[in-house]
PDB file of C-alpha atoms in Angstrom:
ATOM      1  CA  MET A 201      -7.200 -28.146  10.773  1.00 88.00           C
ATOM      2  CA  LEU A 202      -7.004 -27.853   6.408  1.00 93.00           C
ATOM      3  CA  VAL A 203      -8.179 -24.078   4.927  1.00 95.00           C
ATOM      4  CA  LYS A 204      -7.825 -21.939   2.030  1.00 97.00           C
ATOM      5  CA  THR A 205      -8.007 -18.816   1.024  1.00 97.00           C
ATOM      6  CA  ARG A 206      -6.386 -15.847  -0.573  1.00 98.00           C
ATOM      7  CA  GLY A 207      -3.395 -14.187  -0.274  1.00 97.00           C
ATOM      8  CA  VAL A 208      -0.411 -12.328  -1.398  1.00 97.00           C
ATOM      9  CA  ILE A 209       3.025 -12.898  -1.440  1.00 96.00           C
ATOM     10  CA  LEU A 210       5.302 -10.103   0.260  1.00 97.00           C
ATOM     11  CA  LYS A 211       9.122 -12.141   0.583  1.00 95.00           C
ATOM     12  CA  GLU A 212      10.528 -14.864  -0.081  1.00 94.00           C
ATOM     13  CA  ILE A 213      13.185 -16.918   1.361  1.00 94.00           C
ATOM     14  CA  LYS A 214      15.056 -20.253   0.624  1.00 92.00           C
ATOM     15  CA  PHE A 215      15.430 -22.918   2.699  1.00 92.00           C
ATOM     16  CA  ARG A 216      17.606 -25.540   2.005  1.00 87.00           C
ATOM     17  CA  ASP A 217      17.615 -26.463  -0.988  1.00 86.00           C
ATOM     18  CA  GLN A 218      14.960 -27.552  -3.396  1.00 91.00           C
ATOM     19  CA  SER A 219      12.119 -25.126  -0.445  1.00 92.00           C
ATOM     20  CA  LYS A 220      11.042 -21.661   0.627  1.00 95.00           C
ATOM     21  CA  ILE A 221       9.187 -19.800   3.170  1.00 96.00           C
ATOM     22  CA  CYS A 222       6.787 -16.791   2.400  1.00 95.00           C
ATOM     23  CA  PRO A 223       5.329 -14.164   4.379  1.00 96.00           C
ATOM     24  CA  VAL A 224       1.992 -13.711   3.288  1.00 97.00           C
ATOM     25  CA  PHE A 225      -1.027 -11.454   3.863  1.00 97.00           C
ATOM     26  CA  THR A 226      -4.205 -13.236   3.690  1.00 97.00           C
ATOM     27  CA  GLU A 227      -7.862 -12.759   3.442  1.00 96.00           C
ATOM     28  CA  HIS A 228      -9.325 -14.640   6.426  1.00 95.00           C
ATOM     29  CA  PHE A 229      -5.493 -15.244   8.589  1.00 95.00           C
ATOM     30  CA  GLY A 230      -4.040 -12.319   8.335  1.00 94.00           C
ATOM     31  CA  LYS A 231      -0.176 -11.614   7.503  1.00 96.00           C
ATOM     32  CA  ILE A 232       1.113 -15.403   8.263  1.00 96.00           C
ATOM     33  CA  SER A 233       4.302 -17.471   7.163  1.00 96.00           C
ATOM     34  CA  VAL A 234       4.004 -20.236   5.000  1.00 96.00           C
ATOM     35  CA  ILE A 235       6.866 -22.821   3.522  1.00 95.00           C
ATOM     36  CA  LEU A 236       6.547 -24.967   0.158  1.00 93.00           C
ATOM     37  CA  LYS A 237       8.824 -27.703  -0.208  1.00 93.00           C
ATOM     38  CA  GLY A 238      10.299 -28.576  -2.829  1.00 91.00           C
ATOM     39  CA  VAL A 239       8.879 -25.493  -5.169  1.00 89.00           C
ATOM     40  CA  ARG A 240      12.907 -23.908  -5.792  1.00 90.00           C
ATOM     41  CA  ASN A 241      11.758 -27.351  -8.272  1.00 89.00           C
ATOM     42  CA  PRO A 242      11.038 -26.255 -11.619  1.00 87.00           C
ATOM     43  CA  LYS A 243       8.919 -28.986 -12.306  1.00 87.00           C
ATOM     44  CA  ASN A 244       7.151 -28.474  -9.355  1.00 89.00           C
ATOM     45  CA  LYS A 245       3.955 -27.312 -10.396  1.00 90.00           C
ATOM     46  CA  LEU A 246       4.178 -24.443  -7.573  1.00 90.00           C
ATOM     47  CA  SER A 247       7.179 -22.953  -8.997  1.00 87.00           C
ATOM     48  CA  GLY A 248       6.439 -19.086 -10.257  1.00 86.00           C
ATOM     49  CA  VAL A 249       3.319 -19.915  -8.460  1.00 93.00           C
ATOM     50  CA  PHE A 250       4.429 -17.602  -4.749  1.00 92.00           C
ATOM     51  CA  SER A 251       6.344 -14.759  -6.138  1.00 92.00           C
ATOM     52  CA  THR A 252       6.623 -11.903  -4.480  1.00 93.00           C
ATOM     53  CA  GLY A 253       3.377  -9.181  -5.168  1.00 94.00           C
ATOM     54  CA  ASN A 254       1.469 -12.356  -6.360  1.00 95.00           C
ATOM     55  CA  MET A 255      -2.159 -12.006  -4.849  1.00 97.00           C
ATOM     56  CA  VAL A 256      -2.832 -16.238  -4.994  1.00 97.00           C
ATOM     57  CA  GLU A 257      -5.533 -18.752  -3.441  1.00 97.00           C
ATOM     58  CA  LEU A 258      -3.774 -21.508  -1.503  1.00 96.00           C
ATOM     59  CA  VAL A 259      -4.674 -24.114   0.511  1.00 96.00           C
ATOM     60  CA  ILE A 260      -2.807 -24.891   3.991  1.00 96.00           C
ATOM     61  CA  TYR A 261      -2.865 -27.325   7.041  1.00 94.00           C
ATOM     62  CA  LYS A 262      -2.861 -24.347   9.532  1.00 92.00           C
ATOM     63  CA  LYS A 263      -2.375 -25.249  13.195  1.00 86.00           C
ATOM     64  CA  GLN A 264      -3.012 -23.370  16.098  1.00 86.00           C
ATOM     65  CA  ASN A 265       0.493 -22.029  18.353  1.00 84.00           C
ATOM     66  CA  ARG A 266       2.312 -22.182  15.014  1.00 88.00           C
ATOM     67  CA  ASP A 267       4.729 -20.397  13.634  1.00 90.00           C
ATOM     68  CA  LEU A 268       5.254 -21.804  10.422  1.00 94.00           C
ATOM     69  CA  HIS A 269       2.494 -23.409   7.774  1.00 95.00           C
ATOM     70  CA  LEU A 270       2.768 -25.858   5.624  1.00 95.00           C
ATOM     71  CA  VAL A 271       1.120 -25.388   1.764  1.00 95.00           C
ATOM     72  CA  SER A 272      -0.974 -28.712   0.210  1.00 94.00           C
ATOM     73  CA  ASP A 273      -2.242 -26.639  -3.101  1.00 94.00           C
ATOM     74  CA  ALA A 274      -2.417 -22.862  -4.579  1.00 96.00           C
ATOM     75  CA  LEU A 275      -3.373 -20.749  -8.266  1.00 96.00           C
ATOM     76  CA  LEU A 276      -2.142 -17.946  -9.029  1.00 96.00           C
ATOM     77  CA  LEU A 277      -5.056 -15.399  -9.186  1.00 96.00           C
ATOM     78  CA  GLN A 278      -3.165 -12.068 -10.735  1.00 94.00           C
ATOM     79  CA  SER A 279       1.123 -11.544 -10.492  1.00 92.00           C
ATOM     80  CA  PRO A 280       1.590  -7.608 -11.931  1.00 90.00           C
ATOM     81  CA  MET A 281       4.523  -8.254 -11.778  1.00 84.00           C
ATOM     82  CA  SER A 282       4.721 -10.652 -14.847  1.00 78.00           C
ATOM     83  CA  ALA A 283       2.267  -7.585 -17.458  1.00 66.00           C
ATOM     84  CA  ARG A 284       3.744  -5.676 -19.252  1.00 73.00           C
ATOM     85  CA  PRO A 285       7.638  -4.652 -18.035  1.00 72.00           C
ATOM     86  CA  ASP A 286       7.597  -1.456 -16.671  1.00 82.00           C
ATOM     87  CA  MET A 287       9.451   0.423 -14.518  1.00 87.00           C
ATOM     88  CA  GLU A 288       6.408   2.260 -12.940  1.00 89.00           C
ATOM     89  CA  ARG A 289       4.232  -0.683 -11.873  1.00 90.00           C
ATOM     90  CA  PHE A 290       7.633  -2.017 -10.299  1.00 90.00           C
ATOM     91  CA  THR A 291       8.171   0.403  -8.149  1.00 92.00           C
ATOM     92  CA  THR A 292       4.508   1.140  -7.346  1.00 95.00           C
ATOM     93  CA  ILE A 293       4.130  -2.850  -6.165  1.00 94.00           C
ATOM     94  CA  TYR A 294       7.700  -2.580  -4.231  1.00 93.00           C
ATOM     95  CA  GLN A 295       6.089   0.411  -2.573  1.00 95.00           C
ATOM     96  CA  LEU A 296       2.627  -1.437  -1.612  1.00 96.00           C
ATOM     97  CA  ILE A 297       4.413  -4.673  -0.788  1.00 96.00           C
ATOM     98  CA  GLU A 298       7.086  -2.987   2.105  1.00 94.00           C
ATOM     99  CA  THR A 299       4.473  -0.505   3.367  1.00 93.00           C
ATOM    100  CA  LEU A 300       2.726  -3.744   4.267  1.00 93.00           C
ATOM    101  CA  LYS A 301       4.977  -5.639   5.979  1.00 92.00           C
ATOM    102  CA  GLN A 302       5.410  -3.115   8.667  1.00 88.00           C
ATOM    103  CA  VAL A 303       1.447  -2.077   9.052  1.00 89.00           C
ATOM    104  CA  THR A 304       0.703  -5.672   9.538  1.00 87.00           C
ATOM    105  CA  GLY A 305       0.495  -7.808  12.608  1.00 84.00           C
ATOM    106  CA  SER A 306       1.022 -11.192  12.236  1.00 86.00           C
ATOM    107  CA  GLU A 307      -2.830 -13.638  11.862  1.00 87.00           C
ATOM    108  CA  GLU A 308      -4.118  -9.648  13.151  1.00 89.00           C
ATOM    109  CA  PRO A 309      -6.740 -10.144  10.048  1.00 92.00           C
ATOM    110  CA  HIS A 310      -7.869  -7.231   8.047  1.00 93.00           C
ATOM    111  CA  PRO A 311     -10.809  -8.636   5.050  1.00 94.00           C
ATOM    112  CA  VAL A 312     -12.116  -5.133   4.775  1.00 96.00           C
ATOM    113  CA  LEU A 313      -7.714  -4.046   3.614  1.00 96.00           C
ATOM    114  CA  PHE A 314      -7.075  -7.496   2.098  1.00 97.00           C
ATOM    115  CA  ARG A 315     -10.187  -6.727   0.160  1.00 97.00           C
ATOM    116  CA  PHE A 316      -8.845  -2.860  -0.343  1.00 98.00           C
ATOM    117  CA  LEU A 317      -4.889  -4.655  -1.690  1.00 97.00           C
ATOM    118  CA  ALA A 318      -6.986  -7.022  -3.733  1.00 97.00           C
ATOM    119  CA  ALA A 319      -8.808  -4.435  -5.524  1.00 97.00           C
ATOM    120  CA  THR A 320      -5.387  -2.754  -5.714  1.00 97.00           C
ATOM    121  CA  ILE A 321      -3.542  -5.821  -6.969  1.00 96.00           C
ATOM    122  CA  GLU A 322      -6.044  -6.013 -10.581  1.00 95.00           C
ATOM    123  CA  GLU A 323      -5.705  -2.900 -11.530  1.00 95.00           C
ATOM    124  CA  LEU A 324      -2.094  -3.024 -11.053  1.00 94.00           C
ATOM    125  CA  CYS A 325      -1.877  -5.385 -13.273  1.00 92.00           C
ATOM    126  CA  LYS A 326      -3.438  -3.419 -16.308  1.00 90.00           C
ATOM    127  CA  PRO A 327      -1.786  -1.334 -18.540  1.00 86.00           C
ATOM    128  CA  GLU A 328      -1.391   2.581 -19.187  1.00 82.00           C
ATOM    129  CA  ARG A 329      -2.594   3.143 -15.377  1.00 88.00           C
ATOM    130  CA  ASP A 330      -1.574   5.745 -13.153  1.00 94.00           C
ATOM    131  CA  TYR A 331      -0.023   3.231 -10.716  1.00 95.00           C
ATOM    132  CA  GLN A 332       1.030   5.862  -8.189  1.00 96.00           C
ATOM    133  CA  LEU A 333      -2.408   7.564  -7.869  1.00 97.00           C
ATOM    134  CA  VAL A 334      -4.055   3.811  -7.970  1.00 97.00           C
ATOM    135  CA  LEU A 335      -1.501   2.852  -4.745  1.00 98.00           C
ATOM    136  CA  ALA A 336      -2.469   6.771  -3.009  1.00 98.00           C
ATOM    137  CA  TRP A 337      -5.723   5.470  -3.586  1.00 98.00           C
ATOM    138  CA  PHE A 338      -4.902   2.736  -1.427  1.00 98.00           C
ATOM    139  CA  LEU A 339      -3.131   4.212   1.077  1.00 98.00           C
ATOM    140  CA  ILE A 340      -5.816   7.041   2.019  1.00 98.00           C
ATOM    141  CA  ARG A 341      -7.905   3.601   2.799  1.00 97.00           C
ATOM    142  CA  LEU A 342      -5.291   1.842   4.979  1.00 96.00           C
ATOM    143  CA  VAL A 343      -4.040   4.304   6.699  1.00 95.00           C
ATOM    144  CA  THR A 344      -9.047   4.583   7.230  1.00 94.00           C
ATOM    145  CA  VAL A 345      -8.667   0.852   8.674  1.00 94.00           C
ATOM    146  CA  LEU A 346      -6.187   1.014  10.182  1.00 91.00           C
ATOM    147  CA  GLY A 347      -7.862   4.138  12.538  1.00 92.00           C
ATOM    148  CA  PHE A 348      -5.853   7.468  12.441  1.00 92.00           C
ATOM    149  CA  GLU A 349      -7.883   8.903   9.479  1.00 95.00           C
ATOM    150  CA  PRO A 350      -6.638  11.825   8.263  1.00 96.00           C
ATOM    151  CA  GLU A 351      -8.513  14.983   8.757  1.00 97.00           C
ATOM    152  CA  LEU A 352      -9.837  16.639   5.536  1.00 98.00           C
ATOM    153  CA  GLU A 353     -13.387  18.461   5.676  1.00 97.00           C
ATOM    154  CA  GLN A 354     -12.258  21.345   8.113  1.00 96.00           C
ATOM    155  CA  CYS A 355      -9.361  21.837   9.801  1.00 95.00           C
ATOM    156  CA  VAL A 356      -7.376  19.910  12.146  1.00 93.00           C
ATOM    157  CA  ILE A 357      -6.558  23.381  13.910  1.00 92.00           C
ATOM    158  CA  SER A 358      -8.823  25.741  13.811  1.00 92.00           C
ATOM    159  CA  GLY A 359     -12.253  23.749  12.711  1.00 94.00           C
ATOM    160  CA  GLU A 360     -12.537  26.076   9.583  1.00 95.00           C
ATOM    161  CA  PRO A 361     -13.787  23.605   6.879  1.00 96.00           C
ATOM    162  CA  LEU A 362     -11.837  23.588   4.050  1.00 96.00           C
ATOM    163  CA  ILE A 363     -13.109  23.424   0.966  1.00 95.00           C
ATOM    164  CA  PRO A 364     -13.937  26.251   0.818  1.00 94.00           C
ATOM    165  CA  ALA A 365     -11.629  28.310   0.890  1.00 94.00           C
ATOM    166  CA  ALA A 366      -9.307  25.064  -1.243  1.00 94.00           C
ATOM    167  CA  GLU A 367     -10.469  25.295  -3.903  1.00 93.00           C
ATOM    168  CA  ALA A 368     -10.813  29.209  -4.522  1.00 94.00           C
ATOM    169  CA  MET A 369      -6.064  28.788  -4.051  1.00 94.00           C
ATOM    170  CA  ALA A 370      -4.541  28.523  -6.794  1.00 94.00           C
ATOM    171  CA  PRO A 371      -3.407  24.770  -7.406  1.00 92.00           C
ATOM    172  CA  ASP A 372       0.513  25.796  -5.981  1.00 93.00           C
ATOM    173  CA  GLU A 373      -1.112  27.027  -3.123  1.00 94.00           C
ATOM    174  CA  ASN A 374      -0.471  25.390   0.621  1.00 95.00           C
ATOM    175  CA  LEU A 375      -2.256  24.033   2.974  1.00 96.00           C
ATOM    176  CA  TYR A 376      -0.782  21.492   6.005  1.00 96.00           C
ATOM    177  CA  PHE A 377      -1.044  18.155   6.590  1.00 97.00           C
ATOM    178  CA  LEU A 378      -0.219  17.324  10.326  1.00 95.00           C
ATOM    179  CA  PHE A 379       1.215  14.532  11.016  1.00 94.00           C
ATOM    180  CA  ASP A 380      -0.595  14.990  15.074  1.00 89.00           C
ATOM    181  CA  PRO A 381      -3.422  14.970  15.195  1.00 88.00           C
ATOM    182  CA  GLY A 382      -3.899  14.110  11.230  1.00 93.00           C
ATOM    183  CA  GLY A 383      -4.960  16.048   8.974  1.00 96.00           C
ATOM    184  CA  ILE A 384      -5.229  19.062   7.160  1.00 96.00           C
ATOM    185  CA  ALA A 385      -5.030  22.558   8.445  1.00 94.00           C
ATOM    186  CA  PHE A 386      -4.098  25.866   7.031  1.00 94.00           C
ATOM    187  CA  ALA A 387      -0.903  28.497   6.461  1.00 90.00           C
ATOM    188  CA  GLY A 388      -1.019  30.295   9.790  1.00 87.00           C
ATOM    189  CA  PRO A 389      -2.938  27.695  11.900  1.00 83.00           C
ATOM    190  CA  SER A 390      -0.498  25.409  11.173  1.00 81.00           C
ATOM    191  CA  ALA A 391       2.265  27.588  11.787  1.00 81.00           C
ATOM    192  CA  LEU A 392       0.945  27.272  16.243  1.00 76.00           C
ATOM    193  CA  ILE A 393       1.816  23.275  15.626  1.00 80.00           C
ATOM    194  CA  ARG A 394       5.190  22.156  16.402  1.00 81.00           C
ATOM    195  CA  SER A 395       4.416  18.880  15.431  1.00 80.00           C
ATOM    196  CA  GLU A 396       5.667  17.217  12.245  1.00 88.00           C
ATOM    197  CA  LYS A 397       3.642  18.367   8.784  1.00 91.00           C
ATOM    198  CA  ARG A 398       4.342  18.570   5.085  1.00 94.00           C
ATOM    199  CA  ALA A 399       3.443  21.589   2.981  1.00 95.00           C
ATOM    200  CA  LEU A 400       0.705  20.670   0.304  1.00 97.00           C
ATOM    201  CA  PRO A 401      -0.541  21.951  -2.496  1.00 97.00           C
ATOM    202  CA  ALA A 402      -3.533  22.723  -2.911  1.00 96.00           C
ATOM    203  CA  LEU A 403      -3.658  20.883  -6.082  1.00 97.00           C
ATOM    204  CA  SER A 404      -2.603  17.001  -3.686  1.00 97.00           C
ATOM    205  CA  PHE A 405      -5.113  18.565  -0.906  1.00 98.00           C
ATOM    206  CA  ARG A 406      -7.472  18.561  -3.643  1.00 97.00           C
ATOM    207  CA  LEU A 407      -7.354  15.032  -5.500  1.00 97.00           C
ATOM    208  CA  LEU A 408      -6.625  13.431  -1.912  1.00 98.00           C
ATOM    209  CA  ARG A 409      -9.385  14.331  -0.885  1.00 97.00           C
ATOM    210  CA  TRP A 410     -11.609  12.689  -4.279  1.00 97.00           C
ATOM    211  CA  LEU A 411      -9.035   9.923  -4.191  1.00 97.00           C
ATOM    212  CA  SER A 412     -10.330   9.899  -0.716  1.00 97.00           C
ATOM    213  CA  ARG A 413     -14.457   9.377  -1.598  1.00 96.00           C
ATOM    214  CA  GLN A 414     -14.039   7.357  -5.308  1.00 96.00           C
ATOM    215  CA  ASN A 415     -14.045   4.221  -6.216  1.00 96.00           C
ATOM    216  CA  ILE A 416     -11.093   2.632  -7.640  1.00 97.00           C
ATOM    217  CA  ASP A 417     -12.886   2.494 -10.972  1.00 95.00           C
ATOM    218  CA  ALA A 418     -13.450   5.401 -10.684  1.00 95.00           C
ATOM    219  CA  LEU A 419      -8.879   6.263 -11.503  1.00 95.00           C
ATOM    220  CA  PRO A 420      -8.792   6.052 -15.406  1.00 91.00           C
ATOM    221  CA  ASP A 421     -10.763   8.649 -15.590  1.00 89.00           C
ATOM    222  CA  ILE A 422      -9.216  11.267 -13.931  1.00 90.00           C
ATOM    223  CA  ARG A 423      -5.816  13.066 -15.239  1.00 91.00           C
ATOM    224  CA  ILE A 424      -3.183  15.330 -13.452  1.00 93.00           C
ATOM    225  CA  PRO A 425       0.232  15.949 -13.287  1.00 94.00           C
ATOM    226  CA  GLU A 426       2.502  12.978 -11.995  1.00 93.00           C
ATOM    227  CA  GLU A 427       3.991  14.455  -9.038  1.00 96.00           C
ATOM    228  CA  HIS A 428       0.153  14.614  -7.143  1.00 97.00           C
ATOM    229  CA  PRO A 429       0.424  11.452  -6.996  1.00 97.00           C
ATOM    230  CA  ARG A 430       3.568  11.380  -6.087  1.00 96.00           C
ATOM    231  CA  ARG A 431       4.282  13.336  -3.508  1.00 97.00           C
ATOM    232  CA  LEU A 432       0.850  11.899  -1.536  1.00 97.00           C
ATOM    233  CA  CYS A 433       2.039   7.927  -1.547  1.00 97.00           C
ATOM    234  CA  GLU A 434       5.269   9.399  -0.257  1.00 96.00           C
ATOM    235  CA  LEU A 435       3.232  11.998   2.665  1.00 96.00           C
ATOM    236  CA  LEU A 436       0.662   8.691   2.941  1.00 96.00           C
ATOM    237  CA  GLN A 437       4.155   6.490   3.445  1.00 94.00           C
ATOM    238  CA  ASP A 438       4.955   8.945   6.022  1.00 93.00           C
ATOM    239  CA  TYR A 439       2.001   9.081   8.131  1.00 94.00           C
ATOM    240  CA  CYS A 440       1.476   5.205   8.187  1.00 91.00           C
ATOM    241  CA  ALA A 441       5.057   5.706   9.206  1.00 89.00           C
ATOM    242  CA  VAL A 442       4.904   7.755  12.337  1.00 87.00           C
ATOM    243  CA  HIS A 443       1.492   6.211  13.549  1.00 85.00           C
ATOM    244  CA  ILE A 444       3.123   2.868  14.160  1.00 81.00           C
ATOM    245  CA  ASP A 445       5.510   0.954  15.938  1.00 59.00           C
ATOM    246  CA  HIS A 446       7.939   0.248  13.325  1.00 44.00           C
ATOM    247  CA  ASN A 447      10.173   3.398  11.996  1.00 44.00           C
ATOM    248  CA  PRO A 448      10.582   4.358   8.559  1.00 42.00           C
ATOM    249  CA  PRO A 449      12.099   2.558   5.216  1.00 45.00           C
ATOM    250  CA  VAL A 450      14.179   5.881   4.721  1.00 44.00           C
ATOM    251  CA  ARG A 451      17.074   2.929   2.739  1.00 42.00           C
ATOM    252  CA  ASN A 452      13.889   1.559   1.270  1.00 45.00           C
ATOM    253  CA  ARG A 453      13.012   4.503  -0.107  1.00 44.00           C
ATOM    254  CA  ARG A 454      15.621   5.811  -1.367  1.00 44.00           C
ATOM    255  CA  ILE A 455      16.117   2.643  -3.191  1.00 39.00           C
ATOM    256  CA  ILE A 456      13.236   3.546  -4.776  1.00 38.00           C
ATOM    257  CA  SER A 457      13.916   7.295  -5.773  1.00 46.00           C
ATOM    258  CA  GLN A 458      17.125   5.457  -7.176  1.00 45.00           C
ATOM    259  CA  ILE A 459      14.737   3.161  -9.876  1.00 42.00           C
ATOM    260  CA  ARG A 460      12.315   5.457 -10.868  1.00 49.00           C
ATOM    261  CA  PRO A 461      12.254   5.959 -14.707  1.00 52.00           C
ATOM    262  CA  ASP A 462      12.527   9.493 -14.406  1.00 56.00           C
ATOM    263  CA  ASN A 463      16.047   9.203 -12.398  1.00 50.00           C
ATOM    264  CA  THR A 464      17.664   6.516 -15.004  1.00 42.00           C
TER     265      THR A 464
END
């Protein structure tokens, strides 16, 4: 059956002399693998279209009970890696793709998640953005769509409202993010829990809650020290990892930390 859908390229795998295989997270079919015959020939019209991180519209011959589907045609929609070189953008896209590869199962459609992903890719194509802030915006929606949205309104242990107390706290005064049950707790009650938890400065918490309630087009209006979006990205990636059947990609995290601009 010939079908059309949008998708984000998760990986490129060389196949034989001129072809390649790509896992793609698609709008209508979830994660599938496609084969592009002869695409590594520079004269092929699809050469360069199926690069990791690209958003494409693709036409495929999709067959039931097959793990590999042949691409008939494709159109490049967005290419965040082809924009002006930016190391922070590169590392953010790498984090995004690695997270998607972990949490998406084969042929499990997530149309709502794809809509958030499409908005994120579009924002990552723009210059002079806080790319880690964009990723944090996506990750809080990812965990919500996957069914383990953290509690951000009241302490997950005591039930006490978080907002009045958090707004009165100094920016570097800590709350705690508990992985199980997922959500925020005050320092006192969190001491009773033995499951994994992370200290979270009050300002980082307020940012997390703000991100959970805002459209992506509000992000350029906020100015906040870069360590807070970065902290949220690391926290939410780890939170994802403990709620799925995969182990955290420790090696990949080390690579990211080594290539960040502030480590060069």
